[in-house]
PDB file of C-alpha atoms in Angstrom:
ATOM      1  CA  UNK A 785     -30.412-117.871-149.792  1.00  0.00           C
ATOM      2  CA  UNK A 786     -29.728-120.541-152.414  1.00  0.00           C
ATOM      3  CA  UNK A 787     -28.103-122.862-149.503  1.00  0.00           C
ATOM      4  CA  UNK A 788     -31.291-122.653-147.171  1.00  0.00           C
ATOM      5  CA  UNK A 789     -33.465-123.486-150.515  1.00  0.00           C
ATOM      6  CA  UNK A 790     -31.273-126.271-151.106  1.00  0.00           C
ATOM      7  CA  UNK A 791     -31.805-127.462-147.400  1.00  0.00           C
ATOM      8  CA  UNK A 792     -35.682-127.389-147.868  1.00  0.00           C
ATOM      9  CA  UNK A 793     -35.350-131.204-149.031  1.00  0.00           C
ATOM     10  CA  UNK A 794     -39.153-131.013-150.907  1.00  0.00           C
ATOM     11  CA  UNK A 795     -41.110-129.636-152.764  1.00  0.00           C
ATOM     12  CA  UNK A 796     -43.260-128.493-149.520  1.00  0.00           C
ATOM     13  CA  UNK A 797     -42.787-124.268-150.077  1.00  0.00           C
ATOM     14  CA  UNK A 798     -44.753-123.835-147.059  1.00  0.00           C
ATOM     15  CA  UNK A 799     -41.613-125.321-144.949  1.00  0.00           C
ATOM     16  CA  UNK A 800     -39.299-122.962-146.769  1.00  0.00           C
ATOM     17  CA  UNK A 801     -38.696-120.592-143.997  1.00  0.00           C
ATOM     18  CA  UNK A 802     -39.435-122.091-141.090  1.00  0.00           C
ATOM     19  CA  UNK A 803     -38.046-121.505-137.953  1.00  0.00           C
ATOM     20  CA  UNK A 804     -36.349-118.955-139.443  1.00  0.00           C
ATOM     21  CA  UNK A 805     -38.862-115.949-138.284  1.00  0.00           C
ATOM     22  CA  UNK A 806     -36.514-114.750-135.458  1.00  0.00           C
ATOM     23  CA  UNK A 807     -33.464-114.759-136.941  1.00  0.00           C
ATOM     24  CA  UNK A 808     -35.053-112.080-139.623  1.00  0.00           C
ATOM     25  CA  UNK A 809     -36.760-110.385-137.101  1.00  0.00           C
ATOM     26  CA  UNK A 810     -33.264-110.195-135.228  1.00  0.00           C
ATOM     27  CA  UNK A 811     -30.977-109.332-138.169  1.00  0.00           C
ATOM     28  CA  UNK A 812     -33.405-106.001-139.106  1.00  0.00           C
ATOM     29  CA  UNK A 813     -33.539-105.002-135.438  1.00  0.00           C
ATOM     30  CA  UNK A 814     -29.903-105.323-135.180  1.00  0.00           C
ATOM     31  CA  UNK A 815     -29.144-103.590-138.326  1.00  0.00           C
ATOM     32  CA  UNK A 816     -30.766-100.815-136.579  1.00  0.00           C
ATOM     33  CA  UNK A 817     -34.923-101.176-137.343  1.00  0.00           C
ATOM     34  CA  UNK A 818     -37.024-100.317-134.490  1.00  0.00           C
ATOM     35  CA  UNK A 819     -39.451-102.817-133.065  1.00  0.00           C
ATOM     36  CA  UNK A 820     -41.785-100.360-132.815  1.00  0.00           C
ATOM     37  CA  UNK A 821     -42.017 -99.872-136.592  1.00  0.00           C
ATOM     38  CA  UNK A 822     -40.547 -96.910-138.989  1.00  0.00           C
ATOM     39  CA  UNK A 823     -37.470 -97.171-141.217  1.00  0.00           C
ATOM     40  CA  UNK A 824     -34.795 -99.474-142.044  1.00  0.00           C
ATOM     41  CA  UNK A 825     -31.694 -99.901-143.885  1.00  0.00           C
ATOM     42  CA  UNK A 826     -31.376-102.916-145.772  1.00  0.00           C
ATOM     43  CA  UNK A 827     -27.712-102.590-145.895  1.00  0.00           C
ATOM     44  CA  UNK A 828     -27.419-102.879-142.167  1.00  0.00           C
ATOM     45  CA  UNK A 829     -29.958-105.641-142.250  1.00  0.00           C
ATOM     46  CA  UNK A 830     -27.876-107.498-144.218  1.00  0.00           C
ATOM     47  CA  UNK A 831     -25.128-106.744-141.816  1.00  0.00           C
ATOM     48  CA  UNK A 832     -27.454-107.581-138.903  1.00  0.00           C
ATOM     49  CA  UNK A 833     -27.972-111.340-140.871  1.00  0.00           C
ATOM     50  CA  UNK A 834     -23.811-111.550-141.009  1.00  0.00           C
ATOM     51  CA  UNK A 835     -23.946-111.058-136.847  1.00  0.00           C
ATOM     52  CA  UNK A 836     -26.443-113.506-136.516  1.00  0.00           C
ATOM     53  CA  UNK A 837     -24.934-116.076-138.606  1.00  0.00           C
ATOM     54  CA  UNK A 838     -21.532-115.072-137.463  1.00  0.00           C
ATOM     55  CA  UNK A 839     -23.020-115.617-133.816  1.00  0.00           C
ATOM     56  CA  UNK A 840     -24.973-119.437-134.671  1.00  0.00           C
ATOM     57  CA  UNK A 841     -20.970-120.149-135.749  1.00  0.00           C
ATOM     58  CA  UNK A 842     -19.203-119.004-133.257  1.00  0.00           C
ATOM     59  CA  UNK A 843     -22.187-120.415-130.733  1.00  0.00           C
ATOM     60  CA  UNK A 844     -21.606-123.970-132.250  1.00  0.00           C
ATOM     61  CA  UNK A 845     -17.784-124.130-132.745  1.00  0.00           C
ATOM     62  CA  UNK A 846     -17.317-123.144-128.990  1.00  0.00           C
ATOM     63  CA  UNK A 847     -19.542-126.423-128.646  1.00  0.00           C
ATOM     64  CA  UNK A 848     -22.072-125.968-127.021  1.00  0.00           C
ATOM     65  CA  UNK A 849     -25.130-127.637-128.424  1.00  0.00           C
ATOM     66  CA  UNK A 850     -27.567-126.135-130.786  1.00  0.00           C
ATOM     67  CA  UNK A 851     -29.929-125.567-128.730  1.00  0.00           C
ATOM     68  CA  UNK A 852     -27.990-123.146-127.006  1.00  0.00           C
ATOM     69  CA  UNK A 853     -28.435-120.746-130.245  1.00  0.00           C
ATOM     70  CA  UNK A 854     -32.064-120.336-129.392  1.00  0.00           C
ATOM     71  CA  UNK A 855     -31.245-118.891-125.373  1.00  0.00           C
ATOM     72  CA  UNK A 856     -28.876-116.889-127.151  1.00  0.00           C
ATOM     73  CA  UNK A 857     -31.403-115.402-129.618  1.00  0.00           C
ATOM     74  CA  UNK A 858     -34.085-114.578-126.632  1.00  0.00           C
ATOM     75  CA  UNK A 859     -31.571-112.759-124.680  1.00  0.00           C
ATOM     76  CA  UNK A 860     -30.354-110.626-127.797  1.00  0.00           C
ATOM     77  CA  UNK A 861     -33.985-110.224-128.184  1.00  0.00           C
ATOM     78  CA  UNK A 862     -34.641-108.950-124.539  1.00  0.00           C
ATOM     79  CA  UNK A 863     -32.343-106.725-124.434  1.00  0.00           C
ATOM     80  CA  UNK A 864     -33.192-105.435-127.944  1.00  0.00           C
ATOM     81  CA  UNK A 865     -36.768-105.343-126.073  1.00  0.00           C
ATOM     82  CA  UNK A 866     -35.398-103.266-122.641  1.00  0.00           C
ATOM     83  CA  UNK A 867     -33.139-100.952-124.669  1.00  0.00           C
ATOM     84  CA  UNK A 868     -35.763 -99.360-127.374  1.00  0.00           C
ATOM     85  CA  UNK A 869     -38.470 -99.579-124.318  1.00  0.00           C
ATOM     86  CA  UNK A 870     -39.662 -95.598-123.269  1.00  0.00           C
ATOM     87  CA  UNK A 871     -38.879 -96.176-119.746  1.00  0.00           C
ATOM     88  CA  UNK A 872     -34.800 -96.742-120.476  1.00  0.00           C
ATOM     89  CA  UNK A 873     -34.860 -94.218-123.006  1.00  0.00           C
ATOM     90  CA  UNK A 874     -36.125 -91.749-120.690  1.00  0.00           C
ATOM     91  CA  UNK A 875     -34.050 -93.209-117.793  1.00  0.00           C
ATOM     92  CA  UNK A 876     -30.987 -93.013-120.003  1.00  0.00           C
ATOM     93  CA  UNK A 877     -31.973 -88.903-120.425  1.00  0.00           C
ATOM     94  CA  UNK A 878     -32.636 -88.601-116.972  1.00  0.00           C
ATOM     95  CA  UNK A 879     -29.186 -90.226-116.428  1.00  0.00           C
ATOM     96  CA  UNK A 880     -27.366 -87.806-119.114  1.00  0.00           C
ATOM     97  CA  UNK A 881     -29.293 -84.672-117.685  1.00  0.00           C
ATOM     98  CA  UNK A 882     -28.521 -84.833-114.615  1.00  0.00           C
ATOM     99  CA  UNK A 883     -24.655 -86.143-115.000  1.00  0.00           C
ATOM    100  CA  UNK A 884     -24.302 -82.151-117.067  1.00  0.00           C
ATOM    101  CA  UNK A 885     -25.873 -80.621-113.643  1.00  0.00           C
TER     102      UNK A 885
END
């Protein structure tokens, strides 16, 4: 947190935390919150904000270009999206159910 204030480079607090909407949408959703709405943990959204981070390193050191971190981010997203849909879920049961048969 004190790092990204340093980076704001004004005194502009509307810039503060821009751009950085998805990566706190992704770090809660990854920490387990549903997109849907409910509960959440804010221990594993902290640990969610590690991944992310850990994933815009390991995205740039492998070097390809920042960009990529963004395509990266949307696909996480997606499959965040197809995973917590009602259609897998009960796709997934229908899978389980009939696998015990």
């Amino acid at each position: 947190g004190i790092i990204v204030a340093a980076d704001i480079r004004g005194a502009d607090a509307n810039n503060a935390g821009l751009w950085l909407e998805l990566d706190a949408i992704l770090a809660v959703v990854i920490g387990g919150g549903s997109l849907m709405g409910g509960r959440f943990n804010l221990l594993l959204s902290v640990v969610g904000a590690l991944i992310i981070q850990g994933m815009n390193t390991g995205i740039l050191l492998s070097g390809f270009p920042p960009e990529m971190n963004q395509v990266v981010k949307a696909v996480v997203v997606l499959c965040v999206l197809i995973v917590q849909s009602q259609r897998f879920i009960s796709l997934i049961k229908g899978v389980r159910s009939h696998d015990k048969t």
